[in-house]
GROMACS .gro file of C-alpha atoms in nm:
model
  348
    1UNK     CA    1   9.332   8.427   7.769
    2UNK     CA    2   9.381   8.499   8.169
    3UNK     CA    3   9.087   8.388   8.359
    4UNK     CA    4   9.280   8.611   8.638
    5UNK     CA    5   9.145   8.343   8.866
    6UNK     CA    6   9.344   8.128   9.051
    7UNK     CA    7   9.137   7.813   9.194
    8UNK     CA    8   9.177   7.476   9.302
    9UNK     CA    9   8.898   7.230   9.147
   10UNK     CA   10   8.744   6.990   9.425
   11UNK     CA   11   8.589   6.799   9.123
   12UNK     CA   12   8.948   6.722   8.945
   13UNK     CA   13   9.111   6.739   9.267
   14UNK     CA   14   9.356   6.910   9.034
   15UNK     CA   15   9.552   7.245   9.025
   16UNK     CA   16   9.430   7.478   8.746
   17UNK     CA   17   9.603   7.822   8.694
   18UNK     CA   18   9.417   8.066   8.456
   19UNK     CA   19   9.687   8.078   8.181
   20UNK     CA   20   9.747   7.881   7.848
   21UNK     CA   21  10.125   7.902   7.878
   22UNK     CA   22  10.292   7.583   8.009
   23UNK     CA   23  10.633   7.609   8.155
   24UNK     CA   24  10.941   7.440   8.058
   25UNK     CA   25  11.010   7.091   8.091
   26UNK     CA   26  11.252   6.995   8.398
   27UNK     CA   27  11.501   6.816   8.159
   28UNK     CA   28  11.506   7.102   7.863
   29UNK     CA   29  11.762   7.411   7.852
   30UNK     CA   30  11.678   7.662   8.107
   31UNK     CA   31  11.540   7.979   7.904
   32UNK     CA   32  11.713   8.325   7.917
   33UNK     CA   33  11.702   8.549   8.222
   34UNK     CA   34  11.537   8.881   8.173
   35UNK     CA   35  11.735   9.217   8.175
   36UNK     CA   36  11.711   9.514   8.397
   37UNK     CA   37  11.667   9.900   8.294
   38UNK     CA   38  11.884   9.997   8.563
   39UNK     CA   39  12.187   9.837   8.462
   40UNK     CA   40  12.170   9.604   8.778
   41UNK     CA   41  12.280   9.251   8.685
   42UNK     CA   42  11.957   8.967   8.734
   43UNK     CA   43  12.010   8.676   8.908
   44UNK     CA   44  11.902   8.344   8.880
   45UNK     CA   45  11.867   8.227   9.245
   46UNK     CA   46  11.592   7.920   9.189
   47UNK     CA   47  11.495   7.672   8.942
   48UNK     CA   48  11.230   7.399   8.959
   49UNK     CA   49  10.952   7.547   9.101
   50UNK     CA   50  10.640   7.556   8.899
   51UNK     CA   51  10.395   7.899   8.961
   52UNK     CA   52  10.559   8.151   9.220
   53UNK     CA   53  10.290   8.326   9.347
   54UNK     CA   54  10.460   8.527   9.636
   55UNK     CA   55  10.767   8.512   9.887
   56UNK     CA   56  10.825   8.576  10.294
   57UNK     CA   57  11.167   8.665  10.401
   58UNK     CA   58  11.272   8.534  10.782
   59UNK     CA   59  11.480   8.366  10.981
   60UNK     CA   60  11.799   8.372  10.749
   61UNK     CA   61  11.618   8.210  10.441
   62UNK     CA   62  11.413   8.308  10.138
   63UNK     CA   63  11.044   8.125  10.178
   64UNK     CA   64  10.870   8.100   9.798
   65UNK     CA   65  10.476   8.026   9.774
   66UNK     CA   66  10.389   7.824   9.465
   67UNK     CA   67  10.044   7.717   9.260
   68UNK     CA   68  10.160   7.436   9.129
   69UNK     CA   69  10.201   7.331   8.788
   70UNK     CA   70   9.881   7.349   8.528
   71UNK     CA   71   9.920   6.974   8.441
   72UNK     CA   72   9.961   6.844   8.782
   73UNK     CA   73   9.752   6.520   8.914
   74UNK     CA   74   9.791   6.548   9.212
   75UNK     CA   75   9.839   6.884   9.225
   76UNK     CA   76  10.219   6.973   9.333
   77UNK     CA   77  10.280   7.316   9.483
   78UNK     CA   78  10.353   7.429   9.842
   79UNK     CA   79  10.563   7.604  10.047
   80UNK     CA   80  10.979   7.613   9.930
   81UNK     CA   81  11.277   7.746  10.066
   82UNK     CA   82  11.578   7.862   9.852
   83UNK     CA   83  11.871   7.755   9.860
   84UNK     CA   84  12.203   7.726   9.623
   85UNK     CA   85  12.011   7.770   9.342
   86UNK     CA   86  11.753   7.517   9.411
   87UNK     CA   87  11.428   7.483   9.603
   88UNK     CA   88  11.296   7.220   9.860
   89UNK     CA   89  10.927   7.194   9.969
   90UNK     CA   90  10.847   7.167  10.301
   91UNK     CA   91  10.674   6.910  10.407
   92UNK     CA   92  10.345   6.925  10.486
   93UNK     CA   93  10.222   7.235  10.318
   94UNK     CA   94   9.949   7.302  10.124
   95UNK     CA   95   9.902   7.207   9.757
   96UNK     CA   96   9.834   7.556   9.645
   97UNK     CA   97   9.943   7.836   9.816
   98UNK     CA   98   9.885   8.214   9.694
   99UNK     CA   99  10.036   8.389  10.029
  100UNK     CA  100  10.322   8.415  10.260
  101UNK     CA  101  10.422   8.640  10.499
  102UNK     CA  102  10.702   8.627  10.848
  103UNK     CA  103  10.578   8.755  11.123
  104UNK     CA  104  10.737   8.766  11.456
  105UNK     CA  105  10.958   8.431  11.370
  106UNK     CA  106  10.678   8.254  11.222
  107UNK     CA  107  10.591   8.176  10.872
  108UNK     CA  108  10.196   8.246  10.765
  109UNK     CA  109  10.095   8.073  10.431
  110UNK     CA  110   9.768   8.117  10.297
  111UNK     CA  111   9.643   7.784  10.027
  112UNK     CA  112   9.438   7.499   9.974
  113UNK     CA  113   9.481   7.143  10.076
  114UNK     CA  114   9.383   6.835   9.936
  115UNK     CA  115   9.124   6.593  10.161
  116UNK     CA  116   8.895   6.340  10.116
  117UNK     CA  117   8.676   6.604  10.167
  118UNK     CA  118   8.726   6.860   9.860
  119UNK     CA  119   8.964   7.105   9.941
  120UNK     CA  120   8.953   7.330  10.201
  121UNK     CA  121   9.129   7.637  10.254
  122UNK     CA  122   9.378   7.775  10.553
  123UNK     CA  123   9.583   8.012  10.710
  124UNK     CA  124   9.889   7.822  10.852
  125UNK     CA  125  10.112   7.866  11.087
  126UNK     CA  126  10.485   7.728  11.087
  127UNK     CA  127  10.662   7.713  11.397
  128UNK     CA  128  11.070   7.649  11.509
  129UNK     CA  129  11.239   7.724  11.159
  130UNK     CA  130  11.612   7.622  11.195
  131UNK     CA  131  11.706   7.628  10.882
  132UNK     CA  132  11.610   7.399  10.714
  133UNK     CA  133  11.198   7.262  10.854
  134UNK     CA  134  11.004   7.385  11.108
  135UNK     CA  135  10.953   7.233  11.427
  136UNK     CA  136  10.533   7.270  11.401
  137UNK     CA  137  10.305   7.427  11.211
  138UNK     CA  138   9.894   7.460  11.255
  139UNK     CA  139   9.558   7.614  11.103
  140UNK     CA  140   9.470   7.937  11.284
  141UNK     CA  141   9.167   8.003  11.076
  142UNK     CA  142   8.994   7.758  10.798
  143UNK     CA  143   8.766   7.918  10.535
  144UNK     CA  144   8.388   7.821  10.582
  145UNK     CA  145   8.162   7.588  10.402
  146UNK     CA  146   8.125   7.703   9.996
  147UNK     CA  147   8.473   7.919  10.066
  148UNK     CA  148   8.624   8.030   9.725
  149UNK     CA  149   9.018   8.050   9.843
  150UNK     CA  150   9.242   8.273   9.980
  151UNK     CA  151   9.481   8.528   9.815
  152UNK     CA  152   9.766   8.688   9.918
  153UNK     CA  153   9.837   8.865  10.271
  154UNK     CA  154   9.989   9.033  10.495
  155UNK     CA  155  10.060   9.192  10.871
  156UNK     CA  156   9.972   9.545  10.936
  157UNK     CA  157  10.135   9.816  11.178
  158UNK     CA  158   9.814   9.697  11.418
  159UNK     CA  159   9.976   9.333  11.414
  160UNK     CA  160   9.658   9.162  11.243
  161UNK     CA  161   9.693   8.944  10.952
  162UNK     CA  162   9.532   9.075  10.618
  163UNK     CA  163   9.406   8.839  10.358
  164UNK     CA  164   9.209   8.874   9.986
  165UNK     CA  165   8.919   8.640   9.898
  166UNK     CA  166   8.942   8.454   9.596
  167UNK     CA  167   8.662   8.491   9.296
  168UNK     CA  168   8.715   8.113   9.236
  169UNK     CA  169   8.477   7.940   9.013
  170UNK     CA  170   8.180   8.146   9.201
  171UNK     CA  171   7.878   7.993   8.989
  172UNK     CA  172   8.063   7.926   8.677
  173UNK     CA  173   8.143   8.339   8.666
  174UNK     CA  174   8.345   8.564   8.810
  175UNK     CA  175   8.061   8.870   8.900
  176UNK     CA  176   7.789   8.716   9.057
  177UNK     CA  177   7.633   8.857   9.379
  178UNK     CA  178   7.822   8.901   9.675
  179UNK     CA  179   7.584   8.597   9.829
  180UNK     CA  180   7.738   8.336   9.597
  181UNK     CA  181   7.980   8.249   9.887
  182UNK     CA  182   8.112   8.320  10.200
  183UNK     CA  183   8.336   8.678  10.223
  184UNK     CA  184   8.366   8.662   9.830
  185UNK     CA  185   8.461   9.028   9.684
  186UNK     CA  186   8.608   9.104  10.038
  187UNK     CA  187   8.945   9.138  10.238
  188UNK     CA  188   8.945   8.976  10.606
  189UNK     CA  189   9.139   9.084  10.906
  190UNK     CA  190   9.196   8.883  11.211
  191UNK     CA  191   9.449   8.838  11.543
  192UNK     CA  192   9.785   8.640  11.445
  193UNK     CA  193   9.578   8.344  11.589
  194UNK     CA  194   9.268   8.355  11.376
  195UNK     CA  195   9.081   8.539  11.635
  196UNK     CA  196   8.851   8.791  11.566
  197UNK     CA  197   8.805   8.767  11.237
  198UNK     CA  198   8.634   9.048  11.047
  199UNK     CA  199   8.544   9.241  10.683
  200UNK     CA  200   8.807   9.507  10.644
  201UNK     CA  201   8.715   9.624  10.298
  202UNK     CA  202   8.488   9.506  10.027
  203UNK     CA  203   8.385   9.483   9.696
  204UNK     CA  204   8.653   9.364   9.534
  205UNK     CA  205   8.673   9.155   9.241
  206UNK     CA  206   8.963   8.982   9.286
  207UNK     CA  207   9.219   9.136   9.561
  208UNK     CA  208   9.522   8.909   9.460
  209UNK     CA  209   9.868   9.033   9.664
  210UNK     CA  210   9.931   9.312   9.918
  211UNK     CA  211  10.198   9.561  10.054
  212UNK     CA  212  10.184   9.763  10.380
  213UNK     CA  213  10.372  10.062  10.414
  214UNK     CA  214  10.603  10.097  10.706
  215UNK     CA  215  10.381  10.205  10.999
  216UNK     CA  216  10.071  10.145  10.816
  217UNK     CA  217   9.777   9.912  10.819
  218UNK     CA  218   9.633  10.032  10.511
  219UNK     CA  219   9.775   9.835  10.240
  220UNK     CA  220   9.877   9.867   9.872
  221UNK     CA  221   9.644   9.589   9.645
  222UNK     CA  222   9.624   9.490   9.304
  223UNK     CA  223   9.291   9.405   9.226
  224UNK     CA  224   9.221   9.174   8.847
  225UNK     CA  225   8.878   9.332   8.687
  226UNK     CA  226   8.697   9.055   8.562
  227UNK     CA  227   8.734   8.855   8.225
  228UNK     CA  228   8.366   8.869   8.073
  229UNK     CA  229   8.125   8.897   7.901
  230UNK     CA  230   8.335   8.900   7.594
  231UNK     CA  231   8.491   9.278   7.490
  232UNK     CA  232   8.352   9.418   7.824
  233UNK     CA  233   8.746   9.454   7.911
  234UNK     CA  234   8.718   9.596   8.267
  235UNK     CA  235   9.012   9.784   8.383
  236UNK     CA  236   9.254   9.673   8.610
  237UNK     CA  237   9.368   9.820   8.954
  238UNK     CA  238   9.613   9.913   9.252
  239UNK     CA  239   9.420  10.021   9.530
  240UNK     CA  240   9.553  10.184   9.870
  241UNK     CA  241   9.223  10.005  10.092
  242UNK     CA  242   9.146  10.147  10.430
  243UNK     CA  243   8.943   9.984  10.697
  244UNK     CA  244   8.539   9.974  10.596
  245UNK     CA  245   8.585  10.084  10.233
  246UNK     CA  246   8.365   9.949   9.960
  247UNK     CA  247   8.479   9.969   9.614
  248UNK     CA  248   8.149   9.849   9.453
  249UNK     CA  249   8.201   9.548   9.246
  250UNK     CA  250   8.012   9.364   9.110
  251UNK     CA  251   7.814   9.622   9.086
  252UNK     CA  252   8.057   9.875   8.998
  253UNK     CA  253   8.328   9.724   8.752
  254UNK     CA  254   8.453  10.076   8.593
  255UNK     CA  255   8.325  10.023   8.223
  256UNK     CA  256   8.025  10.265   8.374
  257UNK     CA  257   8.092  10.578   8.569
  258UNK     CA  258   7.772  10.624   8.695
  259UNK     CA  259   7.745  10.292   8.861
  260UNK     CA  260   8.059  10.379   9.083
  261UNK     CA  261   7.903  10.666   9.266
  262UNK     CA  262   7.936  10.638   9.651
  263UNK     CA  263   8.193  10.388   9.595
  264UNK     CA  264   8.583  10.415   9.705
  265UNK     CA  265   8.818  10.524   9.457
  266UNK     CA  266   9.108  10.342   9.347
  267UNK     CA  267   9.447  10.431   9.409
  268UNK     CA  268   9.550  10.365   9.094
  269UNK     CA  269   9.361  10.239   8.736
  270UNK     CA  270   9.551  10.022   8.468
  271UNK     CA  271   9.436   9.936   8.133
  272UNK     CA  272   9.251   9.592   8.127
  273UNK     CA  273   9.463   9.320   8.078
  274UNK     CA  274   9.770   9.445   8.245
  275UNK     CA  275   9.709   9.182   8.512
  276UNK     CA  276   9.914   9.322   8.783
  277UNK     CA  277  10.006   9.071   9.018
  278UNK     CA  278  10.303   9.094   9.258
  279UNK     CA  279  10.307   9.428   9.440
  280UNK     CA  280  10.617   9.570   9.659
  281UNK     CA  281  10.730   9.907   9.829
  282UNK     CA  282  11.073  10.012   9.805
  283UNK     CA  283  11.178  10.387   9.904
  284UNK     CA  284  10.863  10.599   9.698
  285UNK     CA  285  10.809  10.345   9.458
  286UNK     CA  286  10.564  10.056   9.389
  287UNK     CA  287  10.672   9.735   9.157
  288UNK     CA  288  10.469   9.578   9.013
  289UNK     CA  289  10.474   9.203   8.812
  290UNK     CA  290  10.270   9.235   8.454
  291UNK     CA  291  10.082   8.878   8.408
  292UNK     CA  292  10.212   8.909   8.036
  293UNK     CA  293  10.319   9.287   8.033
  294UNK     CA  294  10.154   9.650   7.969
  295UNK     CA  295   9.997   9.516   7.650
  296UNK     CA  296   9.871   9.228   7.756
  297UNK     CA  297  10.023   9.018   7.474
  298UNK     CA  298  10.255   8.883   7.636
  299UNK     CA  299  10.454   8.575   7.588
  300UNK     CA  300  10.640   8.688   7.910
  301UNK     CA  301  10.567   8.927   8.116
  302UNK     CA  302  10.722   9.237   8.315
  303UNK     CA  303  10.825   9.343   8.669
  304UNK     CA  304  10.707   9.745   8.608
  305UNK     CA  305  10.722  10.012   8.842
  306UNK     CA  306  10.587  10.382   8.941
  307UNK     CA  307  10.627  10.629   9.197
  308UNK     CA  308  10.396  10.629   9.471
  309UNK     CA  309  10.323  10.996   9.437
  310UNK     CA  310  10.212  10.915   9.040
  311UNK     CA  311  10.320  10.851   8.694
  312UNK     CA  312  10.337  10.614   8.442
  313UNK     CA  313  10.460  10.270   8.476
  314UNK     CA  314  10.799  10.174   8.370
  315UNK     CA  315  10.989   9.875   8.335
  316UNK     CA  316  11.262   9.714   8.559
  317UNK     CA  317  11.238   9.400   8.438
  318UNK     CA  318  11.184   9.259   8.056
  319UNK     CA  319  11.266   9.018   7.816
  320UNK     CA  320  11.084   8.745   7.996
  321UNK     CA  321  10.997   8.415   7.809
  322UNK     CA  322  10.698   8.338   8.022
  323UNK     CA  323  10.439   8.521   8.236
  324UNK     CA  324  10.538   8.655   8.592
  325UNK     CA  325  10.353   8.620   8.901
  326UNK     CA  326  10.516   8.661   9.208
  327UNK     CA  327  10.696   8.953   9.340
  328UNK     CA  328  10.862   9.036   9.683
  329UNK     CA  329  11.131   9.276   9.794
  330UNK     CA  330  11.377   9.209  10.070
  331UNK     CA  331  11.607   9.501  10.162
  332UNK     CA  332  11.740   9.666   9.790
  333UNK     CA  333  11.680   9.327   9.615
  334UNK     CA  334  11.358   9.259   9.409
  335UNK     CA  335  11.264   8.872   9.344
  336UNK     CA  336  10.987   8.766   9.102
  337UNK     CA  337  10.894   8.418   8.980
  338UNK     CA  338  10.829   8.314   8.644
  339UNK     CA  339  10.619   8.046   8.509
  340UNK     CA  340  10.913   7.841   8.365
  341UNK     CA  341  10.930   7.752   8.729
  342UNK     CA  342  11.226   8.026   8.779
  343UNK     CA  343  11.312   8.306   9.063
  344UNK     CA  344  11.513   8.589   8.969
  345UNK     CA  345  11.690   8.841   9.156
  346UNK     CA  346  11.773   9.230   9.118
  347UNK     CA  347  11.935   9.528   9.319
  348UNK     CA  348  11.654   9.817   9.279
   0.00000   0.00000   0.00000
């Protein structure tokens, strides 16, 4: 079952991604693409990655942020640019990474890096692309002592940089109190340079990847309700956060109305389970990518989507053979990343 938590483990000094399904071998027979509802052909654009988690378009290439693979000693993800089909890691970048995002010719990643001191958690930033490496990169902001992780991000209309917390393995649960560790539950905002950093929204369980609208700094989230106790079955969100919200949790988890009074309001509620992930904007419409679809059954997953102004969700994208994680949009093309290590591409 999804833990819907996506951690590094100082102990292991491994990668661990909440899923049971392993990807396919390097040396076996790539699987099957998925097909498209709207009659656009999919594209296979990548192979041998391992857990795409999100994507950053800029300067001429496509940038892919990856987790890692689950069986991984030393762990093995980073930051990779496509290419011809393939994918090369830069060098240097973080072992995990769960966010990307250009922003004024500069690549922001968001992960976890391996040191002799446990792993600790940045915001990057990567300088002089010319195709092919960057010239520099540097930390602009490093999480605090007993930090969880980082999610996915983001640059507003304002020009600050938007990241979620991670849960991560907060006391062996994923609800404790908000005290547990530092900014857990919450979304941070800060200057380009890791200035200024401050609390934009809270209560949160787990605000994995975001989308801002054009002119907006109020961003589209999907947020994972927790995984226990057992047949508790939270439900799972897409929330449209504004600065100084609080949604409630842990307090407030949506299997009790009366516990979410005074709270915000989602945007959007899903079923539990339906583990959305990747979240993009394209004309009136948000897509989505389904952990392991509507059902939650999986074995592969979906890229779904709905119009902004309401409705139900639909699918783009099925006949995956594996969960999906990441999704970004670039111009009419949708990408998403499976966990058979592959990146697919669609006109939407």
């Amino acid at each position: 079952m999804l833990s819907r938590s996506i951690a590094l483990s100082a102990a292991a000094a491994a990668l661990t991604i909440g899923t049971s399904v392993v990807a396919s071998s390097a040396d076996s027979a790539p699987p099957p693409p998925p097909t498209s509802t709207n009659g656009n052909p999919v594209h296979l654009i990548a192979s041998g990655l391992h857990t795409p988690t999100s994507f950053a378009f800029g300067g001429g290439s496509i940038f892919e942020g990856d987790g890692g693979s689950e069986t991984a000693n030393p762990p093995n993800g980073g930051i990779f640019v496509l290419k011809g089909g393939g994918a090369t890691r830069i060098p240097g970048s973080p072992k995990f990474v769960a966010g990307l995002a250009w922003h004024k010719g500069a690549l922001y990643s968001s992960g976890g890096y391996i040191t002799k001191a446990g792993i600790k958690w940045r915001i990057s930033k990567w300088m002089g692309w010319n195709g092919k490496r960057f010239k520099s990169h540097k930390a602009v902001y490093v999480g605090p002592k007993g930090f969880d992780g980082f999610n996915g991000m983001g640059f507003g209309a304002d020009g600050r940089l938007y990241v979620g917390v991670d849960v991560g393995l907060t006391d062996g649960n994923d609800h404790g109190p908000r005290n547990t560790s530092p900014f857990v539950y919450d979304i941070l905002s800060m200057k380009p340079n890791g200035n200024h950093v401050t609390v934009f929204a809270t209560g949160m369980r787990q605000p994995w990847q975001m989308a801002f609208p054009a002119g907006s700094s109020a961003p589209f989230v999907t947020v994972l309700g927790q995984d226990g106790p057992p047949k508790l079955n939270p439900p799972d969100f897409v929330l449209r956060v504004k600065a100084g919200q609080d949604y409630g949790f842990p307090k407030c988890n949506h299997t009790k109305p009366s516990k979410c009074a005074g709270f915000a309001k989602p945007y959007r509620r899903f079923g539990a389970h339906t583990d959305l992930m990747g979240i993009g904007l394209h004309g009136g419409n948000l897509y989505l990518s389904s952990f392991l679809g509507r059902q939650g059954k999986g074995p592969g997953g979906e890229v779904l989507w709905t119009p902004r102004s309401g409705g139900p969700l639909k699918a783009l994208l099925k006949g995956f053979v594996a969960p999906t994680v990441g999704l970004g949009i670039h111009g009419d093309h949708l990408f998403v990343g499976e966990l058979t290590g592959q990146v697919f591409r669609v006109k939407i």
